[in-house]
Coordinates of C-alpha atoms in Angstrom, one line a residue:
Chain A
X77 CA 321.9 -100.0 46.7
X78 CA 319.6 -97.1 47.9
X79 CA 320.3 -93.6 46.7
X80 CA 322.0 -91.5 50.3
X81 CA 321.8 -88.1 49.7
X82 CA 324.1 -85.0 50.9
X83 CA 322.3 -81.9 52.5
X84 CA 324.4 -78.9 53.6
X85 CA 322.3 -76.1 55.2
X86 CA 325.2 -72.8 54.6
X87 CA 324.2 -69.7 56.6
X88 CA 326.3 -67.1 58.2
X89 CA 326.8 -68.0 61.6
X90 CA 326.8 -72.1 61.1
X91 CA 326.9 -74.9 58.5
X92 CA 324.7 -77.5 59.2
X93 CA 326.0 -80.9 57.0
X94 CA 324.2 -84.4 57.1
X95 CA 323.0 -87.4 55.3
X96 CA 319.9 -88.9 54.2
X97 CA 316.5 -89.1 52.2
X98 CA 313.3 -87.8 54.1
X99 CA 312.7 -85.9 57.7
X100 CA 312.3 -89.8 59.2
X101 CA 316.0 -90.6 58.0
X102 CA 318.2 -88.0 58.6
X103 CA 322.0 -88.8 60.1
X104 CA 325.4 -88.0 60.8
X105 CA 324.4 -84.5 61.5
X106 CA 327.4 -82.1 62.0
X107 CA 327.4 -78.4 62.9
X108 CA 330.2 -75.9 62.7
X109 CA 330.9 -72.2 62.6
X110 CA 331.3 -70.2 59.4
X111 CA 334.7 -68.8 59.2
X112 CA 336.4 -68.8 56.1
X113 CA 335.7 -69.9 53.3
X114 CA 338.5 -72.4 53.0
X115 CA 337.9 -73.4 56.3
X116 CA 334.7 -73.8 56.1
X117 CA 334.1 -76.0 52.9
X118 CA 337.2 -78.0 53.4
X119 CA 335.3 -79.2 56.7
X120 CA 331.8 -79.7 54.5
X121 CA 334.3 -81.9 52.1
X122 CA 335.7 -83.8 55.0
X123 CA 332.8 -84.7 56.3
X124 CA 331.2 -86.1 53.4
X125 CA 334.6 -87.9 52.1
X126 CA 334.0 -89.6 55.9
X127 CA 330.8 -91.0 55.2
X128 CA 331.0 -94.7 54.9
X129 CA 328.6 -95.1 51.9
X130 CA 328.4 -93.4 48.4
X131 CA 326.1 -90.3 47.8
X132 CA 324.2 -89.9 45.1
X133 CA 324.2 -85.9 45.3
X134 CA 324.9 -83.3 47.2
X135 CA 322.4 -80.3 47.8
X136 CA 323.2 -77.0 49.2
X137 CA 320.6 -74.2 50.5
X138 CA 323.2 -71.1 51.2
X139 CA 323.0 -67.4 52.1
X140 CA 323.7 -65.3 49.3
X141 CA 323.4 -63.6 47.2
X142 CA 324.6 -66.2 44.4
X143 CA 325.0 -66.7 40.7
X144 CA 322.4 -68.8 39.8
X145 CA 322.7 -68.6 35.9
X146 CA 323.8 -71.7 34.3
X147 CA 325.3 -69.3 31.6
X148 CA 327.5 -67.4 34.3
X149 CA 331.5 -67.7 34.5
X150 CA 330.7 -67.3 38.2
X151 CA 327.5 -70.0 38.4
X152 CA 327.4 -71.5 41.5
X153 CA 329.1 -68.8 43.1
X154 CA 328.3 -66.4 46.7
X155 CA 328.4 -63.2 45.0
X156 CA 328.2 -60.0 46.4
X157 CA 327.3 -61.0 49.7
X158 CA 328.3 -58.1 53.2
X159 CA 330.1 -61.5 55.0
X160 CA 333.8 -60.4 55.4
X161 CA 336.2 -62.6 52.9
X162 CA 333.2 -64.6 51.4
X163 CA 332.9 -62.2 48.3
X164 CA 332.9 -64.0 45.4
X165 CA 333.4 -67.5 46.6
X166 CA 333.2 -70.8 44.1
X167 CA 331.2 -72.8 46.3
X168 CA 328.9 -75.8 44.1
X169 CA 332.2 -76.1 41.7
X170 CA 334.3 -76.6 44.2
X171 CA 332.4 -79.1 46.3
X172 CA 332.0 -80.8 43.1
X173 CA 335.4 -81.5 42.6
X174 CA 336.4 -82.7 45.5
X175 CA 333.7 -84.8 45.9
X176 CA 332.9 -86.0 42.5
X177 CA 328.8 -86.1 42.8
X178 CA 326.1 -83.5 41.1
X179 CA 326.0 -80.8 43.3
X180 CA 322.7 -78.6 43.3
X181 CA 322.8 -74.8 44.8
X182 CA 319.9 -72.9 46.0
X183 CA 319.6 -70.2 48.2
X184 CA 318.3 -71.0 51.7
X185 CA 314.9 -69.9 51.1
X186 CA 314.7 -71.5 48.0
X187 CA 315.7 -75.2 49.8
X188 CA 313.0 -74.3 52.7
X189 CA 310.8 -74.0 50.4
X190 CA 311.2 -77.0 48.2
X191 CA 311.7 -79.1 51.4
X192 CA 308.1 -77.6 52.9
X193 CA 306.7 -78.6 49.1
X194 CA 308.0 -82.4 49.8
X195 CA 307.2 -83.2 53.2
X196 CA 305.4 -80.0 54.9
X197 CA 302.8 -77.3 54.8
X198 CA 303.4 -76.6 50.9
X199 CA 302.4 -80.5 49.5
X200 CA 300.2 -80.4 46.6
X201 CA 300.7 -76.6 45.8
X202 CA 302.8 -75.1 42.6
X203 CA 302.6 -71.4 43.2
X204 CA 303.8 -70.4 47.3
X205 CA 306.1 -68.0 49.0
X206 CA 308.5 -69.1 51.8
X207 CA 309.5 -66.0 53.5
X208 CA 312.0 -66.3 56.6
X209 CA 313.0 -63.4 59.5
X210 CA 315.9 -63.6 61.2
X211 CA 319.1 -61.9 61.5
X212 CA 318.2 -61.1 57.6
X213 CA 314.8 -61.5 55.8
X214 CA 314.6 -63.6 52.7
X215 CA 312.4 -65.1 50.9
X216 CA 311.6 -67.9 48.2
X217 CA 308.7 -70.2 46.7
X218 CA 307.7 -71.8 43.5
X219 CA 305.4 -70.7 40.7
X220 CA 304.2 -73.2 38.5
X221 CA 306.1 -76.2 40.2
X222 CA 309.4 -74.9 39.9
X223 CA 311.8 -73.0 42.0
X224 CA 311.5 -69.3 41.6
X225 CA 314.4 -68.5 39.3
X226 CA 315.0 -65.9 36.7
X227 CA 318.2 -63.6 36.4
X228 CA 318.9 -65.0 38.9
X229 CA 317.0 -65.5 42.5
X230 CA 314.4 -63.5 44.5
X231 CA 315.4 -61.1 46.6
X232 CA 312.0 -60.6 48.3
X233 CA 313.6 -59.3 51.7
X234 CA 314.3 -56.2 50.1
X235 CA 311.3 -54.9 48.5
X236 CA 310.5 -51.4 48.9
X237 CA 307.6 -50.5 51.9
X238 CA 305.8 -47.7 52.8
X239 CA 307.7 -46.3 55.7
X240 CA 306.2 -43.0 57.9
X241 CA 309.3 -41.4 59.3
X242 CA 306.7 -39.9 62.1
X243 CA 305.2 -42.9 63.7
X244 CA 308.9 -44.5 63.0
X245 CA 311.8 -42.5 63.2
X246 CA 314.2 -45.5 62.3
X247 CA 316.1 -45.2 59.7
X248 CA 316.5 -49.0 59.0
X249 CA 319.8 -51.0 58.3
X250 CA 319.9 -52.1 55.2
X251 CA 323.2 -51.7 53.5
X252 CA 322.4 -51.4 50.6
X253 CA 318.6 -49.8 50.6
X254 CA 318.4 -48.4 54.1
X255 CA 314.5 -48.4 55.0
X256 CA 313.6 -51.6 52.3
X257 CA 311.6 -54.4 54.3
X258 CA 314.4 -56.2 55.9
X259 CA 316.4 -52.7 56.9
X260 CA 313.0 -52.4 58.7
X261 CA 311.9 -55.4 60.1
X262 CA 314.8 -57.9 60.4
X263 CA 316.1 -58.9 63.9
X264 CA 318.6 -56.4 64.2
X265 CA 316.2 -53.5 63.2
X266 CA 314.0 -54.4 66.0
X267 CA 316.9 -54.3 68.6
X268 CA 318.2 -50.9 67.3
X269 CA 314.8 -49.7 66.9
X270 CA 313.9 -50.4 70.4
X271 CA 317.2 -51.2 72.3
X272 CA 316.7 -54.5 72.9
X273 CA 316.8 -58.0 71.7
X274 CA 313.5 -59.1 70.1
X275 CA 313.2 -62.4 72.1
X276 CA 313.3 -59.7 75.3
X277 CA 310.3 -57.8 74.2
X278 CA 307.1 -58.7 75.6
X279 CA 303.7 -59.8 73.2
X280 CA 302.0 -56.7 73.8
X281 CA 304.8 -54.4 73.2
X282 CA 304.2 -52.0 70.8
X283 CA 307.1 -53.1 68.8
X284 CA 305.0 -56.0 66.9
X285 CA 302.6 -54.0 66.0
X286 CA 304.8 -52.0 63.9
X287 CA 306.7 -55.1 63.2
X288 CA 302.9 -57.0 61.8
X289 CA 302.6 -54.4 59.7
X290 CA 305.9 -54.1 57.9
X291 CA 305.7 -58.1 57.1
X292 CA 302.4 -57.7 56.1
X293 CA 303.4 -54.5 53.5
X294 CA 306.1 -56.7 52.3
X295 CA 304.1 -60.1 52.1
X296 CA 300.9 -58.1 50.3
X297 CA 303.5 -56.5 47.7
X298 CA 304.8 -60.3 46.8
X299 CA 301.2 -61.4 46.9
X300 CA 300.1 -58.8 44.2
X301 CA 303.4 -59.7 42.7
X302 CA 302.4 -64.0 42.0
X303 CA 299.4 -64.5 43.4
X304 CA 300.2 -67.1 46.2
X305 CA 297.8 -70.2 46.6
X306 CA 299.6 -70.1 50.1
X307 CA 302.3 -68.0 52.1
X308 CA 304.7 -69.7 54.5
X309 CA 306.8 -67.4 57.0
X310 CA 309.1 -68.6 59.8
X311 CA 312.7 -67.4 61.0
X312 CA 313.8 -66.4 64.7
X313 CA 311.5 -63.3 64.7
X314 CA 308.3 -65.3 64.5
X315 CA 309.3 -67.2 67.6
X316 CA 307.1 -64.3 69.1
X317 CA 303.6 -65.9 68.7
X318 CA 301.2 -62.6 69.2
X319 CA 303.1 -61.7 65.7
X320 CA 301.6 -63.4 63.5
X321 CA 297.8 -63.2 63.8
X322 CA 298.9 -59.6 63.3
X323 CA 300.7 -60.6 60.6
X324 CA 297.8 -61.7 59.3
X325 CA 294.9 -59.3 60.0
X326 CA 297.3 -56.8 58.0
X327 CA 297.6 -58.7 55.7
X328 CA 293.9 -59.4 55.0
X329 CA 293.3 -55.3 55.4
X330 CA 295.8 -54.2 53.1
X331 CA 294.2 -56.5 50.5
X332 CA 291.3 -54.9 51.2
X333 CA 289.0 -57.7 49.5
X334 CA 290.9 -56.9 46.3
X335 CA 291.3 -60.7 45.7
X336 CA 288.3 -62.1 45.5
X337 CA 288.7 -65.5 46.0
X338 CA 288.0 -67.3 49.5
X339 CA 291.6 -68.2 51.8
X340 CA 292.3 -64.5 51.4
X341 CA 288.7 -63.2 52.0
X342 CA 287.6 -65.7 54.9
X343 CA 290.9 -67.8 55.9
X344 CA 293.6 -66.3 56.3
X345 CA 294.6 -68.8 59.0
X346 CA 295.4 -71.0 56.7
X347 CA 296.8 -69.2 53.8
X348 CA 299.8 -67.7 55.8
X349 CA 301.1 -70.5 57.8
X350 CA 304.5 -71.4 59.6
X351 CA 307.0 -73.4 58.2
X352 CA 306.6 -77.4 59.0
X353 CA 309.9 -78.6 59.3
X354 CA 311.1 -76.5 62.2
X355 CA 314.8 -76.8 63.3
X356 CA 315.1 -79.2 60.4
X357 CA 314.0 -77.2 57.3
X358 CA 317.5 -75.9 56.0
X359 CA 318.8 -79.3 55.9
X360 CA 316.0 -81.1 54.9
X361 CA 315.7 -78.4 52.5
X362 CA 319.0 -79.3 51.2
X363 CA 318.7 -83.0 51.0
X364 CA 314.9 -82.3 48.7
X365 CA 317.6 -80.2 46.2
X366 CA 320.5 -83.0 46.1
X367 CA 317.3 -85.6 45.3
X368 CA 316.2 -82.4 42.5
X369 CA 319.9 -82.6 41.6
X370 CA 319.8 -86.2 39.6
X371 CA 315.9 -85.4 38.7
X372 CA 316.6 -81.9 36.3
X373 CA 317.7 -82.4 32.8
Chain B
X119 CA 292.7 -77.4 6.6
X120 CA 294.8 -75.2 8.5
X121 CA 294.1 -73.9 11.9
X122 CA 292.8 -70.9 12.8
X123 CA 292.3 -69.2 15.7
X124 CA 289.7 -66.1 17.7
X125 CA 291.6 -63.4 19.5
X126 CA 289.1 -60.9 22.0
X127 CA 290.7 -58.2 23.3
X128 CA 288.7 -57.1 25.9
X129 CA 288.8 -53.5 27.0
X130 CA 287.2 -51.4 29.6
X131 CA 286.4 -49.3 27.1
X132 CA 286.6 -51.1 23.7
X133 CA 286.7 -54.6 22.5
X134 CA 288.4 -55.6 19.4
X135 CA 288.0 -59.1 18.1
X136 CA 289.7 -60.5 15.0
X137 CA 291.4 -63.9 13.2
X138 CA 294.3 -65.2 12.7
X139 CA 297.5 -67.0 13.6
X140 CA 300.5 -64.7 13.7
X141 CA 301.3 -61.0 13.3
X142 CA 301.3 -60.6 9.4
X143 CA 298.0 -62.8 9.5
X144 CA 295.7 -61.1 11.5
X145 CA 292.1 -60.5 9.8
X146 CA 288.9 -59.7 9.9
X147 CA 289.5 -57.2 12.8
X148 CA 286.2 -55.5 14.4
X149 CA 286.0 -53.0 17.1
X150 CA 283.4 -51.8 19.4
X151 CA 282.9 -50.3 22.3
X152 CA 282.3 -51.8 25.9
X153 CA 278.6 -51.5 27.0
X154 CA 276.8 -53.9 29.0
X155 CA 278.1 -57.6 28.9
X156 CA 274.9 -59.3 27.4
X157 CA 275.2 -56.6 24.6
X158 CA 278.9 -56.5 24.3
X159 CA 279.4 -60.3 24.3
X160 CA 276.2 -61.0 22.1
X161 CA 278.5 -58.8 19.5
X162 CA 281.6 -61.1 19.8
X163 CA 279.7 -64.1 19.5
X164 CA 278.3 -62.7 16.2
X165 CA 281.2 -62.0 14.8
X166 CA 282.5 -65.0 15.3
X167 CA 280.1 -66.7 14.3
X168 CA 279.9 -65.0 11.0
X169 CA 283.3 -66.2 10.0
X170 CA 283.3 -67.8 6.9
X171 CA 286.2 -70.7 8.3
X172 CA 285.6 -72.6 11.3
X173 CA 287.9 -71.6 14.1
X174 CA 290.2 -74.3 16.2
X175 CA 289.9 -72.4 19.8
X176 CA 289.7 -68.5 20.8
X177 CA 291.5 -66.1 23.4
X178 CA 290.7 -63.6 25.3
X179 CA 293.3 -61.3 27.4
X180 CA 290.6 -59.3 29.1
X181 CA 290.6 -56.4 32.0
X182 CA 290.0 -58.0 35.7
X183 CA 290.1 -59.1 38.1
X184 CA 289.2 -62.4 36.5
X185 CA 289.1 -66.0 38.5
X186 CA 291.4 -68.0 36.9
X187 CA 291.5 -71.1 39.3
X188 CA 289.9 -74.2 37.0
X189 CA 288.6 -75.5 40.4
X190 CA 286.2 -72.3 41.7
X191 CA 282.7 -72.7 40.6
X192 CA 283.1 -68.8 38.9
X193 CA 286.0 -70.0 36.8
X194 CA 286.2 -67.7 33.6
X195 CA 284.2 -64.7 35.5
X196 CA 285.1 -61.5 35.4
X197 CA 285.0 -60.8 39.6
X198 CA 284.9 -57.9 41.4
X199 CA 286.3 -54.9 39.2
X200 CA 284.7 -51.7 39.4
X201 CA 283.1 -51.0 35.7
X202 CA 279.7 -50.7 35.9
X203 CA 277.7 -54.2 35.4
X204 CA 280.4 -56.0 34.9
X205 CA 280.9 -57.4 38.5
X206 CA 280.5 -61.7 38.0
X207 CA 280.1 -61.5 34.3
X208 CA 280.7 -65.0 33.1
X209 CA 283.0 -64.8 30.0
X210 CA 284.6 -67.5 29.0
X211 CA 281.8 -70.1 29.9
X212 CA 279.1 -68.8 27.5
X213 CA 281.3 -68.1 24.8
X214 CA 282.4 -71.7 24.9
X215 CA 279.1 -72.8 25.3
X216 CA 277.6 -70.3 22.1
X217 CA 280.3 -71.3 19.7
X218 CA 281.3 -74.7 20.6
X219 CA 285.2 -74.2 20.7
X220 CA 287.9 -74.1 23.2
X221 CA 288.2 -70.9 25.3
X222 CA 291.0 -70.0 27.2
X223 CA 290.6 -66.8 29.2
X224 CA 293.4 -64.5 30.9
X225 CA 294.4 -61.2 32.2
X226 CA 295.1 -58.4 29.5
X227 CA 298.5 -58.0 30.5
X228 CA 299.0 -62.2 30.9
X229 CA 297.7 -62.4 27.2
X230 CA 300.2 -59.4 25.6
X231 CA 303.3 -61.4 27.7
X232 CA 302.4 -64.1 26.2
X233 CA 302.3 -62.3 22.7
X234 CA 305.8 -60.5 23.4
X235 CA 307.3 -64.1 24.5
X236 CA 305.7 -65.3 21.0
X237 CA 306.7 -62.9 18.7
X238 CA 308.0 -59.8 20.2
X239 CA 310.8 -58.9 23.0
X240 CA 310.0 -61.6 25.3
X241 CA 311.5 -64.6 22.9
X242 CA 313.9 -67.4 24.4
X243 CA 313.4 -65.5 28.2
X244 CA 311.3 -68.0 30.6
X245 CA 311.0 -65.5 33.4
X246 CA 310.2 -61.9 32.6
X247 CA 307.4 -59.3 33.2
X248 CA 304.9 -56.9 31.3
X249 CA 303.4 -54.1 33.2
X250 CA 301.2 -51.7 31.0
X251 CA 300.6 -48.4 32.6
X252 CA 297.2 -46.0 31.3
X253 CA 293.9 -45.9 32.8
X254 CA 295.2 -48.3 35.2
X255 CA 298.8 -50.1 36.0
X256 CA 298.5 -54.3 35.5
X257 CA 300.9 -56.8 35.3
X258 CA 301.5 -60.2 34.0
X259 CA 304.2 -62.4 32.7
X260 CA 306.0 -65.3 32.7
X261 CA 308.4 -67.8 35.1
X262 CA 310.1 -70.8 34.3
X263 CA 308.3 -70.8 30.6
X264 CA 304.6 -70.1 32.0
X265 CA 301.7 -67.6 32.9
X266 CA 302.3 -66.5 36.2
X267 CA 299.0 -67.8 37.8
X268 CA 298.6 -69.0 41.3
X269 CA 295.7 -68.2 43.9
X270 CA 294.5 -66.3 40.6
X271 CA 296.2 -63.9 38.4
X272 CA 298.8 -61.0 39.9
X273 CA 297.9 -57.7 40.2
X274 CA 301.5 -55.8 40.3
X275 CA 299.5 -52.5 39.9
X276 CA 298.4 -52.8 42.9
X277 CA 302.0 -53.1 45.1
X278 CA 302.7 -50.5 48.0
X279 CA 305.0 -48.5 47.8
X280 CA 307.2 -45.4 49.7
X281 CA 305.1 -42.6 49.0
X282 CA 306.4 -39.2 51.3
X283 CA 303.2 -36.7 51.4
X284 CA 305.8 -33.8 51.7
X285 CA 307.0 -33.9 48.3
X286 CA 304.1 -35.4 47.1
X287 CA 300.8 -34.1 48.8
X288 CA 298.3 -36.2 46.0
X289 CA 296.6 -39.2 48.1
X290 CA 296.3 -41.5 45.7
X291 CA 293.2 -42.7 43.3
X292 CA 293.1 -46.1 43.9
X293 CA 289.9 -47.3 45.2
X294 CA 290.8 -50.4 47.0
X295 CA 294.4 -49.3 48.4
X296 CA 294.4 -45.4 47.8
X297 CA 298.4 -44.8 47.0
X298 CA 299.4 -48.0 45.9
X299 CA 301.7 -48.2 42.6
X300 CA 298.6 -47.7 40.5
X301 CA 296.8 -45.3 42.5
X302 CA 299.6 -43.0 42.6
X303 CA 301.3 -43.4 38.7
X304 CA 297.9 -44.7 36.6
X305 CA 296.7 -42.1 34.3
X306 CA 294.1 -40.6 35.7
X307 CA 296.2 -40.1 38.9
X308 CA 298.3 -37.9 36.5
X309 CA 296.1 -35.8 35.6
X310 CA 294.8 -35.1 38.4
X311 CA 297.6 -34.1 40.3
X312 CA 298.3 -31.9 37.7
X313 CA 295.6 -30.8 36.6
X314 CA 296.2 -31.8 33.2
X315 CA 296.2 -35.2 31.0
X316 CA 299.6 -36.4 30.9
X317 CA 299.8 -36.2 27.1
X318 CA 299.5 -32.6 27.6
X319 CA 302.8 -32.1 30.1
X320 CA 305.9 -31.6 28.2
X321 CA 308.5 -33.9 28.3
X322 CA 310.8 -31.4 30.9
X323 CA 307.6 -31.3 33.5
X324 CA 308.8 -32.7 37.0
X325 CA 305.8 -34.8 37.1
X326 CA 307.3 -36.9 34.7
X327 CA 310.3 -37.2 37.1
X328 CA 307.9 -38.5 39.7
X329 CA 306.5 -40.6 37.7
X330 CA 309.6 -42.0 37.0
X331 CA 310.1 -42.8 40.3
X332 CA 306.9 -44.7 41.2
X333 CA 307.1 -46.6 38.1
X334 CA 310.7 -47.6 39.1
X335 CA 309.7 -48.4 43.0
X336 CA 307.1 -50.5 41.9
X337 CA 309.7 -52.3 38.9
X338 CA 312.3 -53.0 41.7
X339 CA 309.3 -54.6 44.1
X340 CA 308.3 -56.8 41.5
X341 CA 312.2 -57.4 40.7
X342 CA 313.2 -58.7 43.6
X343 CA 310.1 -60.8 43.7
X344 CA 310.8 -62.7 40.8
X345 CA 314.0 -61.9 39.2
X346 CA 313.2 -61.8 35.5
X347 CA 315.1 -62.0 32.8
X348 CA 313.8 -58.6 31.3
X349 CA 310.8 -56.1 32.0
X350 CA 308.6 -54.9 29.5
X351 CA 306.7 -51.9 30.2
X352 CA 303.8 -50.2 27.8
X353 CA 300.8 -48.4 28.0
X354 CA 299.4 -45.0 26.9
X355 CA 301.3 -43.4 29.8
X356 CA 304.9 -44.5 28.2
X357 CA 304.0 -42.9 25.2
X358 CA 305.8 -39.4 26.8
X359 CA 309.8 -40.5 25.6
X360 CA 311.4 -39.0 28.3
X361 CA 310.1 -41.4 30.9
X362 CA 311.8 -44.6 30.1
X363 CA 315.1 -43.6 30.0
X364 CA 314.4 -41.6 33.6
X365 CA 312.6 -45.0 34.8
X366 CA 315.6 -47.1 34.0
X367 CA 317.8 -44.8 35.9
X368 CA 315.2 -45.1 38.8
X369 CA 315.4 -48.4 39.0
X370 CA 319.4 -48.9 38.5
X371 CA 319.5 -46.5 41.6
X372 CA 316.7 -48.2 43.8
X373 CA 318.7 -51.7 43.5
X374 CA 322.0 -50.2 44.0
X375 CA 324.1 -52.8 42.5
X376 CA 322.4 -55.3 45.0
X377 CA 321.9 -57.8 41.7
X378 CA 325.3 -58.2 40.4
X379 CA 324.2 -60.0 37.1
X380 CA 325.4 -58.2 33.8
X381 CA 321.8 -57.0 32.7
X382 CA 321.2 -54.8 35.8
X383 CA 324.6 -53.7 36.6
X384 CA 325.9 -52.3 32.6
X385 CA 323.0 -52.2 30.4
X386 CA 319.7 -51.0 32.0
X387 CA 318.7 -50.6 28.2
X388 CA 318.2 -54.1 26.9
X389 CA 316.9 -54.9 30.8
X390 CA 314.0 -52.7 30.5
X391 CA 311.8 -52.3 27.3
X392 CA 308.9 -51.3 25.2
X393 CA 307.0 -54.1 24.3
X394 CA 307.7 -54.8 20.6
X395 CA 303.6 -55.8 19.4
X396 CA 302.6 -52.8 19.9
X397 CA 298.8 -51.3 18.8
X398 CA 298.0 -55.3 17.9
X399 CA 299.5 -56.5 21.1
X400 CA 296.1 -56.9 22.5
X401 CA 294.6 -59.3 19.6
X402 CA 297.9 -61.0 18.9
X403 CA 298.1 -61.9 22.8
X404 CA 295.0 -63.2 23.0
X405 CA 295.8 -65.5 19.4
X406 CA 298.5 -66.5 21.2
X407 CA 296.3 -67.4 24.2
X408 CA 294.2 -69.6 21.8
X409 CA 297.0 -71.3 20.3
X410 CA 297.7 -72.3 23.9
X411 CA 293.9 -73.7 24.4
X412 CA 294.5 -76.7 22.5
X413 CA 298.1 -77.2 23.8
X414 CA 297.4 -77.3 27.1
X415 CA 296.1 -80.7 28.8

């Protein structure tokens, strides 16, 4: 009998659930809203007690943050996230139960990322960043081969940028670090910023200039930080196509020739690239950690 | 016969090369001072080769940038770095090639984690950082169990970040990136904001408080990054006493209960440490590097 894997792509608006093995066999797609918790998982364990055949595992790429610590009383948990009533949320155990398979949690990023090292633009690498901008910005990779994990998992979305209150008045909306690189460069800090809904502001607006240069602040500091062979960045924000050749000449002149070695210095076309797997990543992305999820010791 | 293995420690300003196989076996220790590479790596190769036992492999954890990627025709060069006539020095190669044993080459601070994760504060942790901060600010360490390497070798000195002219007016010293991490909170940068080498300033001196601050800006960047385990921070610059304890605050502040793991929430103190290797760090790092020369495939 073949090996059917569960993928569950949890974000904050929508859970994406389906079935199956690579980006050619992908079925029984369902989508639904995130409300609450109980809500929301009992219909994830619906649908998979629906499915006709047997899975072998389960994998979910979530919003977090979550306890990722084997060690942990709360492992497999949402933790501290700002989504009303999710705080604190048993999510991998409880999926587990019900459903009686291995269940494999990563965040988001982290299950873009593997997906894009299985079937998309990070085959053959073992050190690259996945960086997504949307309604939030996060980020993920692998270093070595493996998943980036530690305490816990990256946070890259909130590292610390240079920010000149005089050429940028806004404050930036982070909750918890005001002006860090998603409080000023996330979706929602471009509407505020500018009064209007990123998708409505035109490719020469001066608003993705500013915008190149905080990704490419945040992007050099997680360079410096691993050393990258290659750095993939998608999410809603990128939708606007002037942004990232900006993206990338900032990039390359932050650097400043400081690493010497050629797809930074000549190529940067094909060192930061878009994600492969388009509308399908999170799921797909999900499905690559269930198959991790029988594979890890 | 039992194995024995070359440690280089290679300075800016000095070398020191020695024996061994562990810290209470460490022998035969030379120093000298950093000249011109055919004159300063024609004295290693003597004294190696002057060693009464044959050796099984050698190490070197040596200042950069080096190129680290086995497939670049420069591989085991020191690149681009600023000291005079050092810029494409091969290293590693003719070392190999003059004493006929495995070489393995890496950063300074790559070679000291490696050390620390050996024998010192880094044991049992598979994801975890050492940044020194002196002359310059470097940083290496280890996820998921390895040497962070990808592209090349990180240079966590080199992150941006917030840096308000107001408070302080210094520009920065950094050649490549002017107020990055390092150009703001090496050394040098110290003293010449002040006027005075830091080992000079008494402990109550409010650059120390701003130096705390950068330290801990640049600790959080590389935090959310990579989420280690523990930090381990050294260097002639932590010698002052009242800066850890004011960088630790810094850094609990900056990440503002964001990472709701035990380590960074209650005990900043066992999160954040002095390397335990101390003055023989460099040597025993770069043992420890040749110990993994003939491990490695």
């Amino acid at each position: 009998m073949r090996s059917l894997y569960g993928g569950i792509e949890a974000g904050g608006t929508k859970f994406v659930c389906a079935v199956g093995t690579c980006p050619d066999d992908v079925s029984a797609e369902v989508r639904f809203a995130t409300t609450t918790p109980s809500e929301t998982i009992g219909r994830t364990i619906d649908f998979f007690r629906e499915r006709p055949e047997p899975l072998t595992a389960i994998g979910i790429g979530s919003f977090g943050p979550l306890d990722l610590n084997p060690d942990s009383p709360t492992y497999g948990y949402i933790t501290t996230t700002t989504k009303t009533g999710w705080t604190n949320t048993n999510f991998a155990g409880v999926l587990q139960e019900a459903l009686n398979v291995p269940v494999l949690l990563d965040t988001d990023v982290n299950a873009a990322a593997l997906g894009e090292h299985k079937w998309g633009v990070a085959q053959g690498l073992d050190t690259f960043i996945y960086l997504t901008v949307g309604t939030g910005i996060g980020g993920g990779g692998m270093v070595n081969g493996h998943l980036i994990h530690g305490l816990s998992h990256p946070e890259m979305g909130h590292v610390y940028i240079p920010h000149d209150p005089v050429r940028d008045p806004y404050p930036g909306c982070c909750l918890y670090h005001g002006d860090c690189l998603e409080g000023l460069a996330c979706g929602p800090a471009i509407e505020e910023r500018w009064g209007q809904p990123p998708e409505t502001l035109p490719a020469d607006h001066s608003a993705w200039r500013l915008e190149a240069r905080y990704l490419a602040l945040g992007l050099v500091n997680i360079i410096f930080a691993l050393s990258p062979q290659r750095v993939i960045i998608g999410g809603g924000v990128l939708q606007q196509e002037s942004l990232l050749p900006m993206v990338r000449k900032n990039v390359h002149e932050l650097i400043h020739d400081f690493v010497p070695v050629p797809p930074l210095s000549n190529d940067t076309d094909s060192y930061i690239v878009l994600p492969a797997l388009g509308q399908k990543a999170g799921v797909l992305g999900a499905i690559a950690l269930a198959q991790q999820a029988i594979s890890l010791p």
